[in-house]
GROMACS .gro file of C-alpha atoms in nm:
model
  165
    1MET     CA    1   6.880   5.960   6.631
    2SER     CA    2   6.537   5.801   6.653
    3ALA     CA    3   6.566   5.753   7.063
    4GLN     CA    4   6.496   6.135   7.113
    5PRO     CA    5   6.179   6.256   7.116
    6ARG     CA    6   6.076   6.471   6.806
    7SER     CA    7   6.090   6.790   7.012
    8GLU     CA    8   6.427   6.755   7.124
    9LEU     CA    9   6.617   6.663   6.743
   10PRO     CA   10   6.885   6.866   6.670
   11LEU     CA   11   6.775   7.088   6.363
   12PHE     CA   12   7.148   7.254   6.297
   13GLY     CA   13   7.472   7.110   6.384
   14PRO     CA   14   7.599   6.772   6.345
   15ALA     CA   15   7.236   6.596   6.294
   16ALA     CA   16   7.259   6.835   5.982
   17GLU     CA   17   7.478   6.572   5.810
   18ALA     CA   18   7.228   6.316   5.821
   19LEU     CA   19   6.942   6.530   5.691
   20ASP     CA   20   6.603   6.312   5.714
   21ALA     CA   21   6.379   6.425   5.440
   22ARG     CA   22   6.091   6.317   5.663
   23LEU     CA   23   6.198   6.562   5.959
   24LEU     CA   24   6.246   6.850   5.749
   25THR     CA   25   5.905   6.809   5.614
   26GLU     CA   26   5.773   6.768   5.951
   27ALA     CA   27   5.972   7.068   6.050
   28VAL     CA   28   5.814   7.273   5.787
   29THR     CA   29   5.454   7.157   5.860
   30ARG     CA   30   5.468   7.225   6.189
   31LEU     CA   31   5.622   7.576   6.170
   32ARG     CA   32   5.350   7.663   5.888
   33ARG     CA   33   5.073   7.530   6.117
   34ALA     CA   34   5.193   7.668   6.431
   35LEU     CA   35   5.253   8.024   6.194
   36ARG     CA   36   4.882   7.998   6.099
   37ALA     CA   37   4.752   7.899   6.453
   38SER     CA   38   4.926   8.177   6.602
   39ILE     CA   39   4.829   8.451   6.407
   40ARG     CA   40   4.433   8.372   6.382
   41THR     CA   41   4.494   8.350   6.794
   42ASP     CA   42   4.675   8.698   6.787
   43TYR     CA   43   4.476   8.832   6.521
   44PRO     CA   44   4.112   8.688   6.528
   45TRP     CA   45   4.017   8.915   6.209
   46GLU     CA   46   4.216   8.665   5.975
   47LYS     CA   47   3.973   8.435   5.851
   48LEU     CA   48   4.108   8.383   5.477
   49PRO     CA   49   4.156   8.037   5.375
   50MET     CA   50   4.527   7.980   5.318
   51ALA     CA   51   4.468   7.869   4.971
   52GLN     CA   52   4.308   8.275   4.908
   53VAL     CA   53   4.647   8.430   5.073
   54GLU     CA   54   4.870   8.244   4.856
   55LEU     CA   55   4.637   8.408   4.566
   56LEU     CA   56   4.660   8.741   4.704
   57GLN     CA   57   5.035   8.695   4.733
   58VAL     CA   58   5.098   8.578   4.372
   59LEU     CA   59   4.859   8.853   4.295
   60GLY     CA   60   5.042   9.089   4.511
   61GLU     CA   61   5.344   9.020   4.256
   62HIS     CA   62   5.203   8.908   3.928
   63SER     CA   63   4.872   9.130   3.874
   64PRO     CA   64   4.707   9.131   3.642
   65ALA     CA   65   4.714   8.756   3.590
   66ARG     CA   66   4.510   8.510   3.417
   67ILE     CA   67   4.330   8.228   3.605
   68SER     CA   68   4.535   7.962   3.423
   69ASP     CA   69   4.839   8.145   3.496
   70LEU     CA   70   4.752   8.158   3.867
   71ALA     CA   71   4.678   7.782   3.850
   72ALA     CA   72   5.037   7.728   3.702
   73ARG     CA   73   5.189   7.918   3.948
   74GLN     CA   74   5.002   7.757   4.258
   75ARG     CA   75   5.041   7.414   4.077
   76LEU     CA   76   4.642   7.376   4.119
   77ALA     CA   77   4.371   7.276   3.847
   78PRO     CA   78   4.210   7.581   3.690
   79SER     CA   79   3.893   7.505   3.839
   80THR     CA   80   3.995   7.519   4.187
   81VAL     CA   81   4.133   7.849   4.124
   82SER     CA   82   3.836   8.000   3.948
   83GLY     CA   83   3.632   7.890   4.203
   84LEU     CA   84   3.871   8.067   4.492
   85ILE     CA   85   3.894   8.354   4.275
   86GLY     CA   86   3.507   8.369   4.258
   87GLN     CA   87   3.476   8.355   4.620
   88MET     CA   88   3.738   8.630   4.644
   89ILE     CA   89   3.563   8.841   4.422
   90THR     CA   90   3.198   8.806   4.613
   91THR     CA   91   3.448   8.907   4.896
   92GLY     CA   92   3.564   9.202   4.717
   93LEU     CA   93   3.915   9.090   4.718
   94VAL     CA   94   3.978   9.072   4.341
   95ALA     CA   95   3.810   9.202   4.042
   96ARG     CA   96   3.813   9.024   3.693
   97GLU     CA   97   3.847   9.233   3.389
   98VAL     CA   98   3.874   9.208   3.050
   99ASP     CA   99   4.225   9.111   2.916
  100SER     CA  100   4.356   9.439   2.740
  101ALA     CA  101   4.601   9.218   2.546
  102ASP     CA  102   4.334   8.964   2.413
  103ARG     CA  103   3.938   9.122   2.484
  104ARG     CA  104   3.842   8.747   2.445
  105ALA     CA  105   4.010   8.630   2.787
  106SER     CA  106   3.985   8.784   3.121
  107VAL     CA  107   4.254   8.892   3.362
  108VAL     CA  108   4.205   8.924   3.781
  109THR     CA  109   4.334   9.195   3.961
  110LEU     CA  110   4.355   9.313   4.335
  111THR     CA  111   4.102   9.521   4.439
  112ASP     CA  112   4.202   9.774   4.731
  113ALA     CA  113   4.051   9.573   4.974
  114GLY     CA  114   4.253   9.313   4.880
  115ARG     CA  115   4.575   9.511   4.843
  116ASP     CA  116   4.483   9.617   5.212
  117GLN     CA  117   4.400   9.254   5.359
  118LEU     CA  118   4.730   9.124   5.178
  119THR     CA  119   4.935   9.406   5.355
  120ALA     CA  120   4.724   9.361   5.682
  121TRP     CA  121   4.820   8.979   5.680
  122THR     CA  122   5.197   8.996   5.582
  123THR     CA  123   5.263   9.271   5.864
  124ALA     CA  124   5.058   9.071   6.124
  125HIS     CA  125   5.284   8.744   6.048
  126GLU     CA  126   5.632   8.962   5.989
  127ARG     CA  127   5.545   9.093   6.364
  128ARG     CA  128   5.461   8.740   6.495
  129MET     CA  129   5.773   8.596   6.348
  130ASP     CA  130   5.987   8.881   6.482
  131ALA     CA  131   5.869   8.847   6.804
  132ALA     CA  132   5.911   8.440   6.798
  133LEU     CA  133   6.299   8.515   6.651
  134ALA     CA  134   6.336   8.727   6.944
  135SER     CA  135   6.265   8.490   7.171
  136LEU     CA  136   6.538   8.224   7.043
  137ASP     CA  137   6.909   8.241   7.127
  138ASP     CA  138   7.171   8.428   6.907
  139THR     CA  139   7.304   8.056   6.802
  140THR     CA  140   6.946   7.966   6.684
  141ARG     CA  141   6.889   8.256   6.516
  142SER     CA  142   7.196   8.278   6.307
  143ALA     CA  143   7.164   7.900   6.197
  144ILE     CA  144   6.792   8.000   6.056
  145ALA     CA  145   6.937   8.275   5.899
  146THR     CA  146   7.233   8.039   5.730
  147ALA     CA  147   6.951   7.826   5.637
  148LEU     CA  148   6.748   8.025   5.435
  149PRO     CA  149   6.935   8.024   5.117
  150ALA     CA  150   6.931   7.629   5.123
  151LEU     CA  151   6.572   7.665   5.190
  152PHE     CA  152   6.479   7.852   4.888
  153GLN     CA  153   6.722   7.650   4.676
  154LEU     CA  154   6.521   7.343   4.816
  155ALA     CA  155   6.197   7.503   4.699
  156GLU     CA  156   6.322   7.592   4.375
  157GLN     CA  157   6.429   7.253   4.302
  158LEU     CA  158   6.083   7.094   4.442
  159GLY     CA  159   5.936   7.316   4.178
  160ARG     CA  160   6.172   7.208   3.909
  161LEU     CA  161   6.092   6.846   3.965
  162ASP     CA  162   5.735   6.947   3.921
  163ASP     CA  163   5.789   7.083   3.629
  164GLY     CA  164   5.946   6.773   3.494
  165SER     CA  165   6.310   6.977   3.474
   0.00000   0.00000   0.00000
């Protein structure tokens, strides 16, 4: 298997039996990098750092949220999230408000501009991914569809390892 160039390594079929963590990590990294690069080529307005996009995604599902909750969900230091949130407040993507459950604390919410930015980002990525998937043959698309539940389970397992479970 190591004699083949990386670009020709099979991702599915018999090679799947000898799943290599290094190759899976490389595939995920390359996929993420390619998606990020292609979106910025096709949609030059997209300038948000991935850390901010990921916070928008979390807030899109869990808003309002405390900084400590966002940090825990993203597995980042609260000071890092606080700095990112400060930048996002400046650009009008999020707002900080008093927590109605505990007036001593604050929560972060998406603004209309943040929600619009998240929707545009998601739509652009889905369009780009749809185009790439459409260019693949049926067998490859089917293999990817079949692998999705396992990839979600792998992500959950990695999260449990980080949590010490």
